[in-house]
Short mmCIF file of C-alpha atoms in Angstrom, two decimals:
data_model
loop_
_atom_site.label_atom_id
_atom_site.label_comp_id
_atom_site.label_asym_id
_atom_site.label_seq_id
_atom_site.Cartn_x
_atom_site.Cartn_y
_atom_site.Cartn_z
CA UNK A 1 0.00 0.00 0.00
CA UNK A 2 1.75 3.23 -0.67
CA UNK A 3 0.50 5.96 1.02
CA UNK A 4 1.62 8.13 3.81
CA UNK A 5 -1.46 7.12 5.56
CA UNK A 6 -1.21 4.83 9.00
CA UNK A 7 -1.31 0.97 7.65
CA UNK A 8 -3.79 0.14 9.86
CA UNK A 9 -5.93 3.04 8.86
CA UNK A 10 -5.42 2.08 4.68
CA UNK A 11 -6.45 -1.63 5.91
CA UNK A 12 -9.58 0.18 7.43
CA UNK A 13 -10.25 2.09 4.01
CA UNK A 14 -9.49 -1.17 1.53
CA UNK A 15 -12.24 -3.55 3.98
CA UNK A 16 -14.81 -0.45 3.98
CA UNK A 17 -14.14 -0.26 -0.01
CA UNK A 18 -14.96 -4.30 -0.28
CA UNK A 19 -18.42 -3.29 1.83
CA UNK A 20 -19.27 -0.57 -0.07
CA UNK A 21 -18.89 -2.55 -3.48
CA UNK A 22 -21.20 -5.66 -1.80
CA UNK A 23 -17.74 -7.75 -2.08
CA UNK A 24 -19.39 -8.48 1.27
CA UNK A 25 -23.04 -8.84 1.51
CA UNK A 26 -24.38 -7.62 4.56
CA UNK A 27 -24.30 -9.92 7.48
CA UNK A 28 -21.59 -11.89 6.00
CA UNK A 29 -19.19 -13.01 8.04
CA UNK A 30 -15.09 -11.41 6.44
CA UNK A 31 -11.84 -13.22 6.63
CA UNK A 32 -10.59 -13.59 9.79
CA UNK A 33 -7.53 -11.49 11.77
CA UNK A 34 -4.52 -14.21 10.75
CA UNK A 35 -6.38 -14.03 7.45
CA UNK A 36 -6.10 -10.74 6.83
CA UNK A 37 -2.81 -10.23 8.29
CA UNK A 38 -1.36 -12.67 5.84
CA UNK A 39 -3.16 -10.98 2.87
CA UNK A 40 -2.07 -7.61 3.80
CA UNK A 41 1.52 -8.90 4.92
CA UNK A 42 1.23 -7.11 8.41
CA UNK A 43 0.68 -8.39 12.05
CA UNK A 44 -2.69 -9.29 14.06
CA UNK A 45 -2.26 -6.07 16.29
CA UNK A 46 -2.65 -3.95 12.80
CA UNK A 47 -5.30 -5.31 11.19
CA UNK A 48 -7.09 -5.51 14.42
CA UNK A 49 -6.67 -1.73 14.73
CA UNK A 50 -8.40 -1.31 11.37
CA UNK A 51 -11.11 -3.61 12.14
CA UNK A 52 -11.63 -1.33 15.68
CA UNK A 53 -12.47 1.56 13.54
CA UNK A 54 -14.92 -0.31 11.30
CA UNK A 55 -16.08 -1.46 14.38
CA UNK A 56 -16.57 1.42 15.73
CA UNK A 57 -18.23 3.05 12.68
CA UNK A 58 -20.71 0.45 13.16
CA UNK A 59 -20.08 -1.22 9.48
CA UNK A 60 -18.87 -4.34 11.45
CA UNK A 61 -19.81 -6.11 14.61
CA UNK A 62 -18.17 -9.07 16.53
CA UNK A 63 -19.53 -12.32 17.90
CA UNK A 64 -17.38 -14.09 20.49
CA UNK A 65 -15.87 -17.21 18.82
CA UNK A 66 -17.36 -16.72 15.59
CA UNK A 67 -15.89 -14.00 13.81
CA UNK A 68 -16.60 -10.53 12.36
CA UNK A 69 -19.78 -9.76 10.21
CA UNK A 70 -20.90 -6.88 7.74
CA UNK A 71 -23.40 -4.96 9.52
CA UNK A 72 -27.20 -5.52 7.86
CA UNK A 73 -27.54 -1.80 7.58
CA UNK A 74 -28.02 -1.81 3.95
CA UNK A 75 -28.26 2.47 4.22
CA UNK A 76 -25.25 2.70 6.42
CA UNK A 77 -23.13 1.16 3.95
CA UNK A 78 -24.52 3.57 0.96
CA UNK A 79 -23.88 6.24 3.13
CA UNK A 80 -20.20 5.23 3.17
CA UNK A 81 -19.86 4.72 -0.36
CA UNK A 82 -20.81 9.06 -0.34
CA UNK A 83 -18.61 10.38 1.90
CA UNK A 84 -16.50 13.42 0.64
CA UNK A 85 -13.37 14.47 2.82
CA UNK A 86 -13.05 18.03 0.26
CA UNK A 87 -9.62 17.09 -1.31
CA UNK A 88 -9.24 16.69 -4.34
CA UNK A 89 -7.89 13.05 -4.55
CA UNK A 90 -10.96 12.15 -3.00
CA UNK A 91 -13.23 14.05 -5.32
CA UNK A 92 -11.93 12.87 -8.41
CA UNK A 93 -12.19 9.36 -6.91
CA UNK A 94 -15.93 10.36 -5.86
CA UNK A 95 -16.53 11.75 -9.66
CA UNK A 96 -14.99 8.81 -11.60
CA UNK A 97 -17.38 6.27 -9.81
CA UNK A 98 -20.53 8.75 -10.85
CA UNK A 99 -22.56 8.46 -13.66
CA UNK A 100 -24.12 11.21 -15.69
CA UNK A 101 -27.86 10.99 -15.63
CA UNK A 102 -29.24 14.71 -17.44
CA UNK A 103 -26.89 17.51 -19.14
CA UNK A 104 -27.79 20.89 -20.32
CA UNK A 105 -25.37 23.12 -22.45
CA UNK A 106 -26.37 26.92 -23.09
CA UNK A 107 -24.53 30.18 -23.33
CA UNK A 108 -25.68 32.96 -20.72
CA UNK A 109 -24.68 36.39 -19.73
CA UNK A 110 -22.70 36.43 -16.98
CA UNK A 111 -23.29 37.78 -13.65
CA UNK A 112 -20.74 39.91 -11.48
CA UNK A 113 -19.84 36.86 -9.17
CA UNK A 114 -19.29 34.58 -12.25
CA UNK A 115 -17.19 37.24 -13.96
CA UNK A 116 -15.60 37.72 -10.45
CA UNK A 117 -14.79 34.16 -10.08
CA UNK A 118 -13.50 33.48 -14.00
CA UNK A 119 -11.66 36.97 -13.76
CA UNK A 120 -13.44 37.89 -16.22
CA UNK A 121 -14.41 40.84 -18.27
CA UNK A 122 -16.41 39.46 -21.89
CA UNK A 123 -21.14 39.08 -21.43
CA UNK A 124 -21.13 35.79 -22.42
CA UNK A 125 -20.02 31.98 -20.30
CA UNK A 126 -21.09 28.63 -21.02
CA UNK A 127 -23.46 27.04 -18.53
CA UNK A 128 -22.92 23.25 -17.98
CA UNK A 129 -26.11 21.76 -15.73
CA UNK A 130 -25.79 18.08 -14.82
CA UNK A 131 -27.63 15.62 -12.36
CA UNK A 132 -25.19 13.05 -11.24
CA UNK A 133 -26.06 9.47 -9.98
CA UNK A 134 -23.84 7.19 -7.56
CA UNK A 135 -24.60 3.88 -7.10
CA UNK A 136 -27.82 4.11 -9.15
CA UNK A 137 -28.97 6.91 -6.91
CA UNK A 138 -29.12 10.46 -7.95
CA UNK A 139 -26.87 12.55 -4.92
CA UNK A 140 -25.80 15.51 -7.08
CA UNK A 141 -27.02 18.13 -8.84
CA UNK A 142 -23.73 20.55 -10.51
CA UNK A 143 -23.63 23.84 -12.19
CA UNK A 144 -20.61 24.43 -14.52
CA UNK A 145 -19.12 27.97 -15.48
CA UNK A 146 -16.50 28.12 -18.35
CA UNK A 147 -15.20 30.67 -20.39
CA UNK A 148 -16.81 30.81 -23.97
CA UNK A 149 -13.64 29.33 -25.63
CA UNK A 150 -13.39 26.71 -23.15
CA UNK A 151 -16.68 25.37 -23.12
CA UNK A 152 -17.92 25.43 -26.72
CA UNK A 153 -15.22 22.83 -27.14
CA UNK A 154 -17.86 20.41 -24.86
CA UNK A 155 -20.41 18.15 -26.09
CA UNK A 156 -23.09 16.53 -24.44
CA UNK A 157 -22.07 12.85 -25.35
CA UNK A 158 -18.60 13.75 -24.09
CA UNK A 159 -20.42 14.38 -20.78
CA UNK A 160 -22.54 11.00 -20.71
CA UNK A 161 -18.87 9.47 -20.92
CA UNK A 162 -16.56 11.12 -19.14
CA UNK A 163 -16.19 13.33 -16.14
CA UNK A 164 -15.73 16.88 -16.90
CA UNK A 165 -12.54 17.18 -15.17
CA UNK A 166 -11.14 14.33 -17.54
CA UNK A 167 -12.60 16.50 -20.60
CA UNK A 168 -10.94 19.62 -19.75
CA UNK A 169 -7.46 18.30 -18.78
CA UNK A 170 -6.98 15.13 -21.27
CA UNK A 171 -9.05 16.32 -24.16
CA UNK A 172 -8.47 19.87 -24.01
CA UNK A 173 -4.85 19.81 -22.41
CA UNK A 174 -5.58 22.24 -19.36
CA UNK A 175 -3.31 21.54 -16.97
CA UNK A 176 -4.72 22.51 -13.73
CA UNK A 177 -2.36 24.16 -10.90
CA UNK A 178 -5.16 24.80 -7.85
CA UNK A 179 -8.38 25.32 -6.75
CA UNK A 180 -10.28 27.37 -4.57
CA UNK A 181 -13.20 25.67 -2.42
CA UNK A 182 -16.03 26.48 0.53
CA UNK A 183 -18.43 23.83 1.32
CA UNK A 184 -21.80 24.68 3.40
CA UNK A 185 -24.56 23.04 5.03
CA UNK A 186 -27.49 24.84 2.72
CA UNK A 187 -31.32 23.85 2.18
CA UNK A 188 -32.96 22.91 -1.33
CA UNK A 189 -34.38 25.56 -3.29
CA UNK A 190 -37.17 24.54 -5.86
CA UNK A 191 -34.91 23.87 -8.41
CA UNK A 192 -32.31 21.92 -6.97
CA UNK A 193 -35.14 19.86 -5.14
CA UNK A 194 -36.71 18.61 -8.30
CA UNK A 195 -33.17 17.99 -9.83
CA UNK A 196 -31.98 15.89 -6.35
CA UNK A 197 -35.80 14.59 -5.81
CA UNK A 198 -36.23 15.52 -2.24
CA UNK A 199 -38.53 18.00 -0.95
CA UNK A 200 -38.04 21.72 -0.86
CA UNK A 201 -36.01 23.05 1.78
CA UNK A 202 -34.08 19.39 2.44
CA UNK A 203 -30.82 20.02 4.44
CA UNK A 204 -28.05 19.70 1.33
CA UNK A 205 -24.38 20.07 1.32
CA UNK A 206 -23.46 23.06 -0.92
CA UNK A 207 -20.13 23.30 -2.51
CA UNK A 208 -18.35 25.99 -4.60
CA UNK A 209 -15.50 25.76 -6.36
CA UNK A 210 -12.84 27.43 -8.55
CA UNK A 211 -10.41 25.56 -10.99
CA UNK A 212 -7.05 27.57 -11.78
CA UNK A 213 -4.81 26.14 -14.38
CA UNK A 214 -0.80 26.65 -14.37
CA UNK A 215 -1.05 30.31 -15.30
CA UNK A 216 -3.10 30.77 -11.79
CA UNK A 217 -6.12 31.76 -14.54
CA UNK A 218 -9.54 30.56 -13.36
CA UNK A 219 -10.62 27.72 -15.65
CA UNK A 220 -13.74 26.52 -13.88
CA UNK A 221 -16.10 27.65 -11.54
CA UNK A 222 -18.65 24.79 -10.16
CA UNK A 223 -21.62 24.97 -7.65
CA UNK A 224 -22.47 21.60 -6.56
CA UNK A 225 -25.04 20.67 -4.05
CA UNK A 226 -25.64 17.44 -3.20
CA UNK A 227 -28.14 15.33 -1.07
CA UNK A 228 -27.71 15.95 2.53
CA UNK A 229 -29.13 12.36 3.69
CA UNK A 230 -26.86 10.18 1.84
CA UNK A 231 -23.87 12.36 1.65
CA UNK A 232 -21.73 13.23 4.41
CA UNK A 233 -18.25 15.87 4.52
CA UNK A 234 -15.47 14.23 6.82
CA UNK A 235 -12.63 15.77 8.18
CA UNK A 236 -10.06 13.27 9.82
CA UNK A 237 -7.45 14.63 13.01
CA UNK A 238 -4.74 12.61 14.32
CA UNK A 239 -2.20 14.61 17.36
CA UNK A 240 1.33 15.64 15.82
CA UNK A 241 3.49 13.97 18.41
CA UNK A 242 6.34 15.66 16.84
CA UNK A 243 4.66 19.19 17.95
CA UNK A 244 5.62 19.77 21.18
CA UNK A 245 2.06 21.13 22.36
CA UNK A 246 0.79 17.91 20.73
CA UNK A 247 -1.63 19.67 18.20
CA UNK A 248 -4.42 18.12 16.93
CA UNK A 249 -3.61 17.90 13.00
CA UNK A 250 -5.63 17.33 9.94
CA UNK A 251 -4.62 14.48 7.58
CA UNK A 252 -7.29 13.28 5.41
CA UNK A 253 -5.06 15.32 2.50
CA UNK A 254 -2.89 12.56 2.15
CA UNK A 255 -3.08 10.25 -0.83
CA UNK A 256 -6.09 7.96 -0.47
CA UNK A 257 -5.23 4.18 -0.52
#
């Protein structure tokens, strides 16, 4: 496994991943401690530790002299299979397990925030509207912004096919430097209600976000909301022993296993 995350916590992530993708159906018993320790070529204490968290997160439960199981919560497991950490390892990994379900293309006039957030100075933007589906179950509903040149280049069968990001730096040879990004806990307005199918004023979680390429020129700017009942932000700490004051640090930047 290389990643600069704790082994027992990438052990966690890689059994969570096999629950999320019904490798284990729920209530099914997984391999056992000296199992996975040989699989994973670590000790008992290790995997144990990653099994502790699953534990704890209430995807797996113990019975004495029988073994582990996958919890029968059939919605608690979907809900892991959404969760979104705002990095952007993990959104790309979110995006390129979505699916495409609607997609609208038209050319507006901009408004001063969408100038403000392309930098820019020309009436007229390309609108990209898409309603995104994740396990066969629609949890996002995304706005697109892109400069006129940029996004007359984009089709709608592109957009069945591939993720957007995918369009803009393989087919179109962006190369993106950075981006900008605030997420909020928001309610559904009308439209994003219809487009998410839950009722008006649903709690959603509402994220903005601007792409900058290598020139530090916005690219992109996205408004995403997406359903607050199956999809969850999370923000891992861990203490920084190496701190003398022992601060509480954020880690859930790191590569994802």
């Amino acid at each position: 496994m290389a990643s600069l995350l704790p082994v027992y916590y990438q052990i966690k992530n890689t059994i969570q991943d096999w629950i999320v993708a019904k490798d284990f159906a729920p209530g099914e018993r997984i391999p056992s401690e000296n199992e996975l320790a040989k699989m994973f070529n670590v000790s008992r204490l290790t995997v144990r530790q990653g099994i502790s968290l699953l534990i704890q997160e209430k995807l797996l439960y113990s019975r004495r002299g029988e073994g582990t199981f996958v919890t029968h919560d059939t919605k608690l497991i979907d809900s892991f299979g959404l969760e979104f950490s705002g990095f952007m390892d993990d959104l790309l990994y979110q995006v390129s397990r979505s699916k495409t379900k609607t997609v609208h293309i038209e050319k507006i006039k901009a408004t001063r925030i969408i100038k403000e957030k392309l930098e820019i100075e020309v009436e007229d933007v390309i609108k990209i509207i898409r309603v995104r589906t994740l396990n066969n179950q629609i949890f996002a509903y995304t706005v697109n912004f892109l400069p006129q040149d940029i996004g007359e280049k984009i089709t709608k069968k592109d957009l069945f096919v591939k993720p957007l990001l995918q369009i803009l730096e393989v087919d179109l040879g962006i190369e993106f430097d950075e981006a900008s990004q605030t997420i909020e806990a928001s309610f559904a307005n009308q439209e994003v209600a219809e487009k998410l199918q839950i009722q008006n004023g649903s709690p959603i979680l509402y994220v903005e976000r601007v792409m900058f390429d290598s020139r530090k020129k916005p690219v992109e700017y996205v408004q995403s909301s997406y359903r607050g009942d199956i999809y969850k932000y999370v923000v891992r700490f861990k203490v920084d022993k190496s701190d003398r004051d022992k601060k509480w640090v954020q880690y859930s930047n790191l590569t994802k296993s």
